Amino acid sequence: MVEKRQLFMEMRAQNFDVIRLSTYRTACKLRFVQKRCNLHLVDVWNMIEAFRDNGLSTLDHNAEINVSRLETILSSIFYQLNKRLPTTHQINVEQSIGLLLNFIVATYDSEGHGKLTVFAMKSMLATMCGGKILDKLRYIFSQISDSNGVMVFAKFDQFLREVLKLPTAVFEGPSFGYTEHSVRTCFPQQKKILLNTFLDVLMADPPPQYLVWLPLMHRLANVENVFHPVECSYCRSESMMGFRYRCQQCHGYQLCQSCFWRGHASGPHSNQHQMKEHSSWKSPAKKLSHAISKSLGCMPIGEPPHPVFPEAAERPQDLAHTTQLRPVANDMNDTVLISSGAPTPSKSSTLESPSRLDEEHRLIARYAARLAAEASNSTQCPPTDLSFNFDANKQQRQLIAELENKNREILQEIQRLRLEHEQASQPTPEKAQQNPTLLAELRLLRHRKDELERRMSALQESRRELMVQLESLMRLLKDEEQKQSAQTGSSPHSSPSHSASCTMPMPIRSTSAGSTPTHTPQDCLAGVGDDVLDAFSQGVPRNLRNDLLVAADSITNTMSSLVKELHSVDDGIEEEEENMRNGREKVSSLKHSGKRHSTPSF
């Protein structure tokens, strides 16, 4: 009872009762119960497998099971679910079992007998689990049809009685409660209801009034994460999640699902206007292309809401003599069923036989019987058929061999072209040796370029040192001018200046393509004072600038003479070193000759 109260308290906290339409209100409540109990993670085929593993397929629909066995069945369902889920998405098994168990007991055992029928449990779990609605309805039809594949109205009435207890459990009984005329309301005129008719009625738009909430619950699950980049006309939300509703009378008026469910309206729009429900978003370009294709008649024919299943009932299979069975007439249907692994609403899939044999075992037996019959027929076929089959197989093998040879030739040609392309794109030593003169010239040019770059770097560094020296000279001249101005009382600008003015050329280094300059004029003046920069900047010339130019010229001349003297000194040193080296060689030669003459002979 604690889990029951907890589940209903959480459902009331969601405030679903503000939804004005009972269909949406019921679907939202049942979807909440489904997600809260983690039933949406259990596929309908996993649920059917759990029924088989727990022996429910061999029990009569009206047989009763107690709460302890129900708890065992739910435990197997959720523990198997945790085995299929990744480790990061494991669920709380005990909590899920407790919530679902109490919900089922509160729904189907309100009087507290502690028992419920097998059919009620199957109907509830098959309806509330996850999976496609088509698969659910096919399984439900297999439970309510006879051996000829025809629906039994009494069993369908029992199914409605059990499944309509779900809306009643979430306090929506006045809208979707069971009545005695519910069956005739769903099938007012049909007398013989087969599978396709059953699916057409329950999957129609709109479906029967008593079950209109069932397909809506599946649509809610499909649009929970759908995004619509449209603004709501009432709440002005810039995006919508879930359903989108567009008015058929007010142009451009759209509402999100929250506003539509609560009956909000603004402007000329009214709640009485017809609204169209959209479960996806299409861009204006797609809408335009859709309209053009529709107007030109290029639209493909719409697919039916469900595949059409064969109406002929299949023969029941006896597992006691599987090797003696004959293949069924509808082999294509059997092949599709075995490949899909889905139960079919036929005599072999119905659970109304006395033995209650398992659906999957019947399909395997039918397939084994068909294979045995095909093997026996192949051994009994006449020689003409054998020769024809042999010729056809021989032609097929020859065709396969020819195709394989062509494929092998194509692959070899592709490999050859790939090698030629790689050889053409990569330089080889033979190509490099074809023009040695050009390669030598390229090496000389690179060597010359490196030497010029090194020389330019040295010149830039020398220029920077010279500018630093000029800065110190400027300070001295500036101090001298200040002293003279202090003595004479005149401004520093009245000092005599040289009449000849010249501009100092700024060295500009030209870089060849692919080379990176090591220094720039701005880098060479780095570390030089503001006075030197002002003196060499473009603008009004100063007398101090002329003085510095003259000083720079004199320093340049002095440095040139100093370099010449250093060269001359180096030459003299080299000559002296050469003379000393020659003298040492002469002395060493004389010593060797003296040793040879002084050596005694025996």
Coordinates of C-alpha atoms in Angstrom, one line a residue:
M1 CA 0.0 0.0 0.0
V2 CA 2.9 2.3 0.5
E3 CA 4.1 1.9 -3.1
K4 CA 0.5 2.3 -4.3
R5 CA 0.1 5.6 -2.4
Q6 CA 3.5 6.7 -3.6
L7 CA 2.7 6.1 -7.2
F8 CA -0.7 7.9 -7.1
M9 CA 0.8 10.8 -5.1
E10 CA 3.5 11.3 -7.7
M11 CA 0.9 11.1 -10.5
R12 CA -1.2 13.8 -8.7
A13 CA 1.9 16.0 -8.4
Q14 CA 2.2 16.0 -12.2
N15 CA -1.1 18.0 -12.3
F16 CA -2.6 16.0 -15.2
D17 CA -6.1 17.0 -14.1
V18 CA -5.7 20.4 -15.6
I19 CA -5.9 18.8 -19.1
R20 CA -9.4 19.6 -20.4
L21 CA -9.6 16.7 -22.9
S22 CA -10.2 13.3 -21.2
T23 CA -8.4 11.4 -24.0
Y24 CA -5.2 13.3 -23.5
R25 CA -5.6 13.2 -19.7
T26 CA -6.0 9.4 -19.7
A27 CA -3.1 8.8 -22.1
C28 CA -0.8 11.1 -20.0
K29 CA -1.6 9.3 -16.8
L30 CA -1.1 5.8 -18.2
R31 CA 2.1 6.9 -19.9
F32 CA 3.3 8.2 -16.5
V33 CA 2.5 4.9 -14.8
Q34 CA 4.2 3.0 -17.7
K35 CA 7.5 5.0 -17.3
R36 CA 7.4 5.1 -13.5
C37 CA 7.2 1.3 -13.4
N38 CA 9.8 1.0 -16.2
L39 CA 7.4 -1.0 -18.4
H40 CA 8.3 1.2 -21.4
L41 CA 11.7 -0.6 -21.4
V42 CA 10.1 -4.0 -21.8
D43 CA 9.2 -4.9 -25.4
V44 CA 6.1 -6.8 -26.1
W45 CA 8.1 -9.8 -27.4
N46 CA 10.1 -9.9 -24.2
M47 CA 6.8 -9.9 -22.4
I48 CA 5.5 -12.8 -24.4
E49 CA 8.7 -14.7 -23.7
A50 CA 8.3 -14.1 -20.0
F51 CA 4.8 -15.5 -20.2
R52 CA 6.1 -18.6 -21.8
D53 CA 9.0 -19.0 -19.4
N54 CA 6.7 -18.8 -16.4
G55 CA 4.3 -21.4 -17.8
L56 CA 1.4 -19.0 -18.5
S57 CA 1.0 -20.3 -22.1
T58 CA -0.3 -23.6 -20.8
L59 CA -2.9 -22.2 -18.4
D60 CA -6.5 -21.5 -19.2
H61 CA -7.5 -17.8 -19.5
N62 CA -9.9 -18.1 -16.6
A63 CA -7.3 -19.7 -14.3
E64 CA -6.4 -17.7 -11.2
I65 CA -2.9 -17.0 -9.8
N66 CA -2.1 -15.6 -6.4
V67 CA -0.1 -12.4 -5.7
S68 CA 3.1 -14.4 -4.8
R69 CA 3.2 -16.0 -8.2
L70 CA 2.5 -12.6 -9.8
E71 CA 5.5 -11.2 -8.0
T72 CA 7.7 -14.0 -9.3
I73 CA 6.6 -13.3 -12.8
L74 CA 7.3 -9.6 -12.5
S75 CA 10.7 -10.4 -10.9
S76 CA 11.7 -12.5 -13.9
I77 CA 10.6 -9.7 -16.3
F78 CA 12.6 -7.0 -14.6
Y79 CA 15.7 -9.1 -13.9
Q80 CA 15.8 -10.1 -17.5
L81 CA 15.4 -6.5 -18.5
N82 CA 18.5 -5.5 -16.4
K83 CA 20.5 -8.2 -18.2
R84 CA 19.6 -6.6 -21.6
L85 CA 20.3 -3.0 -20.4
P86 CA 23.9 -1.6 -20.3
T87 CA 25.5 -1.2 -16.9
T88 CA 25.0 2.6 -17.0
H89 CA 21.3 2.3 -17.4
Q90 CA 20.4 -0.3 -14.8
I91 CA 17.0 0.1 -13.1
N92 CA 16.0 -0.4 -9.5
V93 CA 14.4 -3.8 -9.8
E94 CA 12.9 -4.0 -6.3
Q95 CA 11.2 -0.6 -6.6
S96 CA 9.8 -1.4 -10.1
I97 CA 8.4 -4.7 -8.9
G98 CA 6.8 -3.1 -5.8
L99 CA 5.2 -0.2 -7.8
L100 CA 3.9 -2.4 -10.6
L101 CA 2.6 -5.2 -8.3
N102 CA 0.6 -2.8 -6.1
F103 CA -0.8 -1.0 -9.2
I104 CA -2.0 -4.4 -10.7
V105 CA -3.5 -5.5 -7.4
A106 CA -5.3 -2.2 -6.9
T107 CA -6.6 -2.3 -10.5
Y108 CA -7.7 -6.0 -10.8
D109 CA -8.2 -7.0 -7.2
S110 CA -10.0 -4.1 -5.6
E111 CA -11.9 -6.5 -3.3
G112 CA -8.7 -7.9 -1.8
H113 CA -9.1 -11.6 -2.7
G114 CA -5.4 -11.9 -3.4
K115 CA -5.9 -13.5 -6.8
L116 CA -6.4 -12.5 -10.4
T117 CA -7.0 -14.3 -13.7
V118 CA -4.3 -15.1 -16.2
F119 CA -6.1 -13.3 -19.0
A120 CA -6.4 -10.1 -16.9
M121 CA -2.7 -10.1 -16.2
K122 CA -1.8 -10.8 -19.8
S123 CA -4.1 -8.1 -21.1
M124 CA -2.7 -5.5 -18.7
L125 CA 1.0 -6.3 -19.2
A126 CA 0.6 -6.6 -23.0
T127 CA -1.1 -3.2 -23.1
M128 CA 1.2 -1.3 -20.8
C129 CA 4.5 -2.7 -22.0
G130 CA 6.7 -1.1 -24.7
G131 CA 6.8 -2.0 -28.3
K132 CA 4.8 -1.3 -31.5
I133 CA 1.0 -1.1 -31.2
L134 CA 0.7 -3.4 -34.2
D135 CA 2.6 -6.2 -32.4
K136 CA 0.4 -5.7 -29.3
L137 CA -2.8 -5.9 -31.2
R138 CA -1.7 -9.0 -33.1
Y139 CA -0.9 -10.8 -29.8
I140 CA -4.2 -9.7 -28.3
F141 CA -6.1 -11.0 -31.3
S142 CA -4.3 -14.4 -30.9
Q143 CA -5.8 -14.5 -27.4
I144 CA -9.4 -13.7 -28.4
S145 CA -9.7 -15.7 -31.6
D146 CA -10.7 -19.3 -32.2
S147 CA -9.0 -22.1 -34.1
N148 CA -10.2 -20.7 -37.4
G149 CA -8.7 -17.3 -36.9
V150 CA -12.0 -15.6 -36.3
M151 CA -12.5 -13.3 -33.3
V152 CA -14.8 -14.5 -30.6
F153 CA -17.0 -11.6 -29.5
A154 CA -17.3 -13.0 -25.9
K155 CA -13.6 -13.0 -25.5
F156 CA -13.2 -9.5 -27.0
D157 CA -15.9 -8.4 -24.5
Q158 CA -13.8 -10.0 -21.8
F159 CA -10.7 -8.2 -23.1
L160 CA -12.5 -4.8 -23.1
R161 CA -13.7 -5.5 -19.5
E162 CA -10.1 -6.1 -18.4
V163 CA -8.3 -3.4 -20.3
L164 CA -10.8 -0.6 -19.5
K165 CA -10.0 -1.1 -15.8
L166 CA -6.8 0.8 -16.5
P167 CA -8.5 4.2 -17.2
T168 CA -10.7 3.5 -14.1
A169 CA -7.6 2.9 -12.0
V170 CA -6.3 6.4 -12.9
F171 CA -9.7 8.0 -12.1
E172 CA -10.9 8.2 -15.7
G173 CA -13.7 5.7 -15.4
P174 CA -16.6 8.1 -16.3
S175 CA -15.1 8.7 -19.7
F176 CA -13.7 5.3 -20.5
G177 CA -15.5 2.8 -18.3
Y178 CA -16.8 -0.5 -19.5
T179 CA -20.4 -0.8 -20.6
E180 CA -22.4 -3.7 -22.1
H181 CA -22.6 -2.1 -25.5
S182 CA -18.8 -1.6 -25.8
V183 CA -18.3 -4.5 -28.2
R184 CA -21.0 -3.5 -30.6
T185 CA -19.7 0.1 -30.5
C186 CA -16.3 -1.1 -31.8
F187 CA -17.8 -3.5 -34.4
P188 CA -21.3 -2.4 -35.1
Q189 CA -21.9 -4.3 -38.4
Q190 CA -19.2 -6.9 -38.9
K191 CA -20.2 -10.4 -38.1
K192 CA -17.0 -12.3 -39.0
I193 CA -13.9 -10.4 -37.7
L194 CA -10.6 -11.6 -39.0
L195 CA -7.1 -10.2 -38.2
N196 CA -7.0 -7.5 -40.9
T197 CA -10.5 -6.3 -40.0
F198 CA -9.5 -6.2 -36.3
L199 CA -6.4 -4.1 -37.1
D200 CA -8.3 -1.8 -39.5
V201 CA -10.8 -0.9 -36.8
L202 CA -8.4 -0.5 -33.8
M203 CA -5.8 1.4 -35.9
A204 CA -8.3 3.6 -37.7
D205 CA -8.3 7.4 -37.4
P206 CA -10.2 7.9 -35.2
P207 CA -10.1 4.6 -33.4
P208 CA -13.1 3.3 -31.4
Q209 CA -14.2 5.6 -28.6
Y210 CA -13.5 3.3 -25.8
L211 CA -9.9 2.6 -26.9
V212 CA -9.0 6.0 -28.3
W213 CA -6.4 6.5 -25.5
L214 CA -4.4 3.4 -26.6
P215 CA -2.9 4.7 -29.9
L216 CA -2.6 8.2 -28.3
M217 CA -0.4 6.7 -25.6
H218 CA 1.9 5.3 -28.2
R219 CA 2.0 8.6 -30.1
L220 CA 3.0 10.4 -26.9
A221 CA 5.9 8.0 -26.5
N222 CA 7.1 8.8 -30.0
V223 CA 6.9 12.6 -29.8
E224 CA 8.4 13.1 -26.3
N225 CA 11.7 14.3 -27.8
V226 CA 10.4 15.9 -31.0
F227 CA 11.5 19.6 -31.3
H228 CA 9.5 22.2 -33.3
P229 CA 11.4 25.5 -34.0
V230 CA 8.1 27.5 -33.9
E231 CA 6.8 30.1 -31.4
C232 CA 3.7 29.3 -29.5
S233 CA 1.0 31.9 -30.2
Y234 CA -0.2 32.0 -26.6
C235 CA 2.7 31.5 -24.2
R236 CA 5.2 32.9 -26.7
S237 CA 7.6 30.1 -26.1
E238 CA 10.3 30.1 -28.8
S239 CA 10.3 26.3 -29.2
M240 CA 7.9 23.4 -28.7
M241 CA 8.5 19.8 -27.5
G242 CA 6.0 17.1 -28.2
F243 CA 2.9 17.8 -30.2
R244 CA 2.3 20.9 -32.2
Y245 CA -1.3 22.1 -32.9
R246 CA -2.1 24.4 -35.9
C247 CA -5.5 26.1 -36.2
Q248 CA -7.4 25.4 -39.5
Q249 CA -9.2 28.8 -39.4
C250 CA -6.7 31.3 -38.0
H251 CA -3.7 31.8 -40.3
G252 CA -0.4 31.1 -38.7
Y253 CA -1.9 30.4 -35.2
Q254 CA -0.1 27.5 -33.5
L255 CA -0.1 26.2 -30.0
C256 CA 2.2 24.0 -28.0
Q257 CA 0.7 20.9 -26.4
S258 CA 0.7 22.4 -22.9
C259 CA -1.4 25.4 -24.0
F260 CA -3.7 23.3 -26.2
W261 CA -4.4 20.7 -23.5
R262 CA -5.3 23.4 -21.0
G263 CA -7.6 25.2 -23.5
H264 CA -5.7 28.4 -23.8
A265 CA -6.6 30.8 -26.6
S266 CA -5.8 34.4 -27.5
G267 CA -6.9 36.9 -30.1
P268 CA -9.5 35.8 -32.6
H269 CA -8.8 32.1 -32.0
S270 CA -11.3 30.1 -30.1
N271 CA -11.3 26.6 -28.5
Q272 CA -14.1 25.7 -30.9
H273 CA -11.8 26.0 -33.9
Q274 CA -10.6 22.8 -35.5
M275 CA -6.9 22.1 -34.7
K276 CA -4.6 19.8 -36.6
E277 CA -2.1 17.8 -34.6
H278 CA 1.5 17.6 -35.9
S279 CA 4.0 15.1 -34.5
S280 CA 7.0 16.3 -36.6
W281 CA 8.4 19.5 -38.1
K282 CA 8.9 20.2 -41.8
S283 CA 10.8 23.2 -43.1
P284 CA 9.2 25.6 -45.6
A285 CA 11.3 24.1 -48.4
K286 CA 10.0 20.6 -47.7
K287 CA 6.5 21.9 -47.5
L288 CA 6.9 23.6 -50.9
S289 CA 8.4 20.5 -52.5
H290 CA 5.6 18.4 -51.0
A291 CA 3.0 20.8 -52.4
I292 CA 4.6 20.8 -55.9
S293 CA 4.9 17.0 -55.9
K294 CA 1.3 16.7 -54.9
S295 CA 0.1 19.1 -57.5
L296 CA 2.0 17.3 -60.2
G297 CA 0.8 13.9 -59.1
C298 CA 4.3 12.7 -58.2
M299 CA 3.4 11.8 -54.7
P300 CA 3.9 8.0 -53.9
I301 CA 0.9 6.0 -52.9
G302 CA 0.6 6.0 -49.2
E303 CA 1.4 2.8 -47.4
P304 CA -1.4 1.1 -45.5
P305 CA -1.5 1.6 -41.7
H306 CA -0.5 -2.1 -41.2
P307 CA 0.6 -5.0 -43.5
V308 CA -2.1 -7.3 -44.8
F309 CA -2.0 -10.7 -43.3
P310 CA -3.4 -13.9 -44.9
E311 CA -6.9 -14.7 -43.8
A312 CA -6.7 -18.5 -44.2
A313 CA -6.2 -20.3 -41.0
E314 CA -3.2 -22.6 -40.7
R315 CA -3.4 -26.2 -39.8
P316 CA -2.6 -27.2 -36.2
Q317 CA 0.7 -29.0 -35.8
D318 CA 1.2 -32.2 -33.7
L319 CA 4.7 -32.2 -32.2
A320 CA 4.5 -35.9 -31.4
H321 CA 5.0 -36.8 -35.1
T322 CA 7.0 -34.0 -36.6
T323 CA 8.7 -36.1 -39.2
Q324 CA 5.3 -37.4 -40.5
L325 CA 3.8 -33.9 -41.0
R326 CA 3.1 -32.5 -44.4
P327 CA 4.1 -28.9 -45.3
V328 CA 1.5 -26.3 -44.9
A329 CA 0.0 -24.8 -48.0
N330 CA 1.1 -21.2 -47.3
D331 CA 4.9 -21.7 -47.4
M332 CA 5.7 -18.0 -48.0
N333 CA 3.7 -17.0 -44.9
D334 CA 5.6 -19.6 -42.8
T335 CA 8.9 -18.2 -44.0
V336 CA 8.0 -14.7 -43.1
L337 CA 6.8 -15.8 -39.7
I338 CA 9.9 -17.7 -38.9
S339 CA 12.3 -15.0 -40.0
S340 CA 10.5 -12.4 -38.0
G341 CA 9.9 -14.6 -34.9
A342 CA 6.4 -13.0 -34.4
P343 CA 3.3 -14.9 -33.4
T344 CA 0.4 -14.9 -35.9
P345 CA -3.3 -14.9 -35.2
S346 CA -4.0 -18.3 -36.6
K347 CA -5.0 -21.7 -35.4
S348 CA -1.4 -22.7 -34.8
S349 CA -0.7 -19.5 -32.8
T350 CA -3.9 -19.5 -30.8
L351 CA -3.7 -20.8 -27.3
E352 CA -7.2 -22.3 -27.3
S353 CA -5.9 -25.9 -28.0
P354 CA -6.1 -28.3 -25.1
S355 CA -2.4 -28.8 -24.9
R356 CA -1.6 -25.0 -24.9
L357 CA 1.6 -25.6 -26.9
D358 CA 4.1 -22.8 -27.2
E359 CA 3.9 -20.6 -30.3
E360 CA 7.6 -20.6 -31.0
H361 CA 7.8 -24.4 -30.8
R362 CA 4.9 -24.7 -33.3
L363 CA 6.7 -22.5 -35.8
I364 CA 9.9 -24.6 -35.4
A365 CA 7.9 -27.8 -35.9
R366 CA 6.2 -26.4 -39.0
Y367 CA 9.4 -25.3 -40.5
A368 CA 11.1 -28.7 -39.8
A369 CA 8.1 -30.5 -41.4
R370 CA 8.4 -28.3 -44.5
L371 CA 12.1 -29.0 -44.8
A372 CA 11.5 -32.7 -44.5
A373 CA 8.8 -32.7 -47.1
E374 CA 11.0 -30.7 -49.5
A375 CA 13.8 -33.2 -49.0
S376 CA 11.5 -36.1 -49.8
N377 CA 10.1 -34.4 -52.9
S378 CA 13.6 -33.6 -54.2
T379 CA 14.5 -37.4 -54.0
Q380 CA 11.3 -38.3 -55.8
C381 CA 11.6 -35.8 -58.7
P382 CA 12.0 -37.4 -62.2
P383 CA 15.4 -37.5 -64.1
T384 CA 14.3 -34.7 -66.4
D385 CA 13.9 -32.3 -63.5
L386 CA 17.2 -33.4 -62.1
S387 CA 19.0 -32.7 -65.4
F388 CA 17.3 -29.4 -65.8
N389 CA 18.3 -28.4 -62.3
F390 CA 21.9 -29.5 -63.0
D391 CA 22.0 -27.5 -66.2
A392 CA 20.7 -24.4 -64.4
N393 CA 23.2 -24.8 -61.6
K394 CA 26.0 -25.3 -64.1
Q395 CA 25.1 -22.1 -66.0
Q396 CA 24.9 -20.2 -62.7
R397 CA 28.3 -21.4 -61.7
Q398 CA 29.8 -20.4 -65.1
L399 CA 28.3 -17.0 -64.8
I400 CA 29.7 -16.6 -61.3
A401 CA 33.1 -17.6 -62.5
E402 CA 33.0 -15.1 -65.3
L403 CA 32.0 -12.3 -63.0
E404 CA 34.8 -13.2 -60.6
N405 CA 37.4 -13.1 -63.4
K406 CA 36.2 -9.7 -64.5
N407 CA 36.3 -8.5 -60.9
R408 CA 39.9 -9.8 -60.6
E409 CA 40.9 -8.0 -63.8
I410 CA 39.3 -4.8 -62.7
L411 CA 41.1 -4.9 -59.3
Q412 CA 44.5 -5.5 -61.0
E413 CA 43.9 -2.6 -63.4
I414 CA 43.1 -0.4 -60.4
Q415 CA 46.2 -1.5 -58.6
R416 CA 48.4 -0.8 -61.7
L417 CA 46.9 2.7 -62.1
R418 CA 47.4 3.5 -58.5
L419 CA 51.1 2.5 -58.7
E420 CA 51.6 4.6 -61.8
H421 CA 50.1 7.6 -60.1
E422 CA 52.3 7.2 -57.0
Q423 CA 55.4 6.9 -59.2
A424 CA 54.5 10.0 -61.1
S425 CA 53.8 12.0 -58.0
Q426 CA 57.0 11.1 -56.2
P427 CA 60.5 12.4 -57.4
T428 CA 63.0 9.6 -58.2
P429 CA 66.8 9.6 -58.3
E430 CA 66.8 9.1 -62.1
K431 CA 64.9 12.4 -62.5
A432 CA 67.3 14.2 -60.2
Q433 CA 70.3 13.0 -62.2
Q434 CA 68.9 14.1 -65.5
N435 CA 69.9 17.8 -65.0
P436 CA 72.9 18.0 -62.7
T437 CA 73.7 21.6 -63.8
L438 CA 70.4 22.8 -62.7
L439 CA 70.8 21.1 -59.3
A440 CA 74.2 22.6 -58.8
E441 CA 72.9 26.1 -59.6
L442 CA 70.1 25.6 -57.1
R443 CA 72.6 24.6 -54.4
L444 CA 74.8 27.7 -55.2
L445 CA 71.8 30.0 -55.0
R446 CA 70.7 28.6 -51.7
H447 CA 74.2 28.9 -50.3
R448 CA 74.5 32.5 -51.6
K449 CA 71.1 33.3 -50.1
D450 CA 72.1 32.0 -46.7
E451 CA 75.4 34.0 -46.8
L452 CA 73.4 37.2 -47.7
E453 CA 71.0 36.6 -44.8
R454 CA 73.9 36.1 -42.3
R455 CA 75.6 39.2 -43.6
M456 CA 72.4 41.2 -43.4
S457 CA 71.9 40.1 -39.8
A458 CA 75.4 41.1 -38.9
L459 CA 74.9 44.5 -40.5
Q460 CA 71.6 45.1 -38.7
E461 CA 73.3 44.2 -35.4
S462 CA 76.1 46.6 -36.1
R463 CA 73.7 49.3 -37.0
R464 CA 71.9 48.8 -33.7
E465 CA 75.1 49.1 -31.7
L466 CA 75.9 52.3 -33.6
M467 CA 72.5 53.7 -32.7
V468 CA 73.1 52.9 -29.0
Q469 CA 76.4 54.8 -29.2
L470 CA 74.6 57.7 -30.8
E471 CA 72.2 57.7 -28.0
S472 CA 75.0 58.2 -25.5
L473 CA 76.5 60.9 -27.7
M474 CA 73.2 62.7 -27.8
R475 CA 73.0 62.7 -24.0
L476 CA 76.4 64.3 -23.9
L477 CA 75.5 66.9 -26.5
K478 CA 72.2 67.6 -24.7
D479 CA 73.9 68.1 -21.4
E480 CA 76.4 70.4 -23.1
E481 CA 73.6 72.5 -24.6
Q482 CA 71.9 72.8 -21.3
K483 CA 75.1 74.0 -19.7
Q484 CA 75.6 76.6 -22.4
S485 CA 72.0 77.7 -22.3
A486 CA 72.3 78.1 -18.5
Q487 CA 75.4 80.2 -19.0
T488 CA 74.2 82.4 -21.8
G489 CA 70.5 82.4 -20.8
S490 CA 69.5 81.4 -24.3
S491 CA 67.3 78.4 -25.4
P492 CA 69.0 75.3 -26.6
H493 CA 67.5 75.8 -30.1
S494 CA 69.7 78.9 -30.6
S495 CA 72.9 76.8 -30.8
P496 CA 74.7 76.9 -34.1
S497 CA 73.9 74.2 -36.5
H498 CA 75.4 72.9 -39.6
S499 CA 74.0 74.4 -42.8
A500 CA 74.3 71.1 -44.6
S501 CA 71.5 68.7 -43.9
C502 CA 71.3 65.2 -45.0
T503 CA 69.0 62.3 -44.4
M504 CA 70.2 59.0 -43.0
P505 CA 69.2 56.2 -45.3
M506 CA 67.3 53.4 -43.5
P507 CA 68.5 50.0 -44.6
I508 CA 65.7 48.0 -46.2
R509 CA 66.2 44.3 -46.6
S510 CA 64.7 42.6 -49.5
T511 CA 63.6 39.0 -48.9
S512 CA 63.4 36.4 -51.6
A513 CA 60.4 34.1 -52.0
G514 CA 60.4 31.5 -49.4
S515 CA 62.8 33.2 -47.0
T516 CA 61.9 34.8 -43.6
P517 CA 63.7 38.1 -42.6
T518 CA 65.6 37.8 -39.3
H519 CA 65.5 41.6 -38.5
T520 CA 63.3 44.5 -39.4
P521 CA 64.0 48.3 -39.0
Q522 CA 61.8 48.4 -36.0
D523 CA 63.8 45.5 -34.4
C524 CA 67.1 47.3 -35.1
L525 CA 65.9 50.4 -33.2
A526 CA 64.8 48.3 -30.2
G527 CA 66.5 49.5 -27.1
V528 CA 67.4 53.0 -28.5
G529 CA 66.2 56.0 -26.7
D530 CA 63.4 58.3 -27.7
D531 CA 65.7 61.2 -28.5
V532 CA 67.4 59.2 -31.3
L533 CA 64.1 58.1 -32.6
D534 CA 62.8 61.7 -32.6
A535 CA 66.0 62.8 -34.3
F536 CA 65.5 60.3 -37.2
S537 CA 61.7 60.5 -37.4
Q538 CA 59.9 62.3 -40.2
G539 CA 58.9 65.8 -39.3
V540 CA 60.5 69.2 -38.4
P541 CA 64.3 68.8 -38.5
R542 CA 66.2 69.8 -35.4
N543 CA 69.7 71.3 -35.1
L544 CA 70.6 68.3 -32.9
R545 CA 69.8 66.0 -35.7
N546 CA 72.4 67.7 -38.0
D547 CA 75.0 67.5 -35.2
L548 CA 74.3 63.8 -34.8
L549 CA 74.6 63.2 -38.5
V550 CA 78.0 64.8 -38.5
A551 CA 79.0 62.8 -35.5
A552 CA 77.7 59.6 -37.2
D553 CA 79.8 60.4 -40.3
S554 CA 82.9 60.9 -38.2
I555 CA 82.2 57.7 -36.2
T556 CA 81.8 55.9 -39.5
N557 CA 85.0 57.2 -40.9
T558 CA 86.8 56.4 -37.7
M559 CA 85.4 52.9 -37.7
S560 CA 86.5 52.4 -41.3
S561 CA 90.0 53.5 -40.5
L562 CA 90.0 51.3 -37.5
V563 CA 88.8 48.3 -39.6
K564 CA 91.6 49.0 -42.1
E565 CA 94.2 49.1 -39.3
L566 CA 92.9 45.9 -37.9
H567 CA 93.1 44.3 -41.3
S568 CA 96.6 45.5 -41.7
V569 CA 97.5 44.2 -38.2
D570 CA 95.9 40.9 -39.0
D571 CA 98.0 40.7 -42.2
G572 CA 101.2 41.5 -40.4
I573 CA 100.4 38.9 -37.7
E574 CA 99.6 36.3 -40.4
E575 CA 103.0 37.1 -42.1
E576 CA 104.9 36.7 -38.9
E577 CA 103.1 33.5 -38.1
E578 CA 104.0 32.2 -41.6
N579 CA 107.6 33.2 -41.1
M580 CA 107.8 31.5 -37.7
R581 CA 106.2 28.4 -39.1
N582 CA 108.8 28.3 -41.9
G583 CA 111.6 28.7 -39.4
R584 CA 110.3 25.9 -37.3
E585 CA 110.1 23.6 -40.3
K586 CA 113.7 24.5 -41.3
V587 CA 115.0 23.8 -37.7
S588 CA 113.2 20.5 -37.6
S589 CA 114.6 19.4 -41.0
L590 CA 118.2 20.3 -39.8
K591 CA 117.7 18.3 -36.7
H592 CA 116.6 15.2 -38.7
S593 CA 119.6 15.5 -41.0
G594 CA 122.0 15.8 -38.1
K595 CA 120.6 12.6 -36.6
R596 CA 121.1 10.7 -39.8
H597 CA 124.8 11.7 -40.0
S598 CA 125.5 10.8 -36.4
T599 CA 124.0 7.3 -36.5
P600 CA 126.9 4.6 -36.4
S601 CA 126.9 1.8 -38.8
F602 CA 127.8 -1.8 -37.9

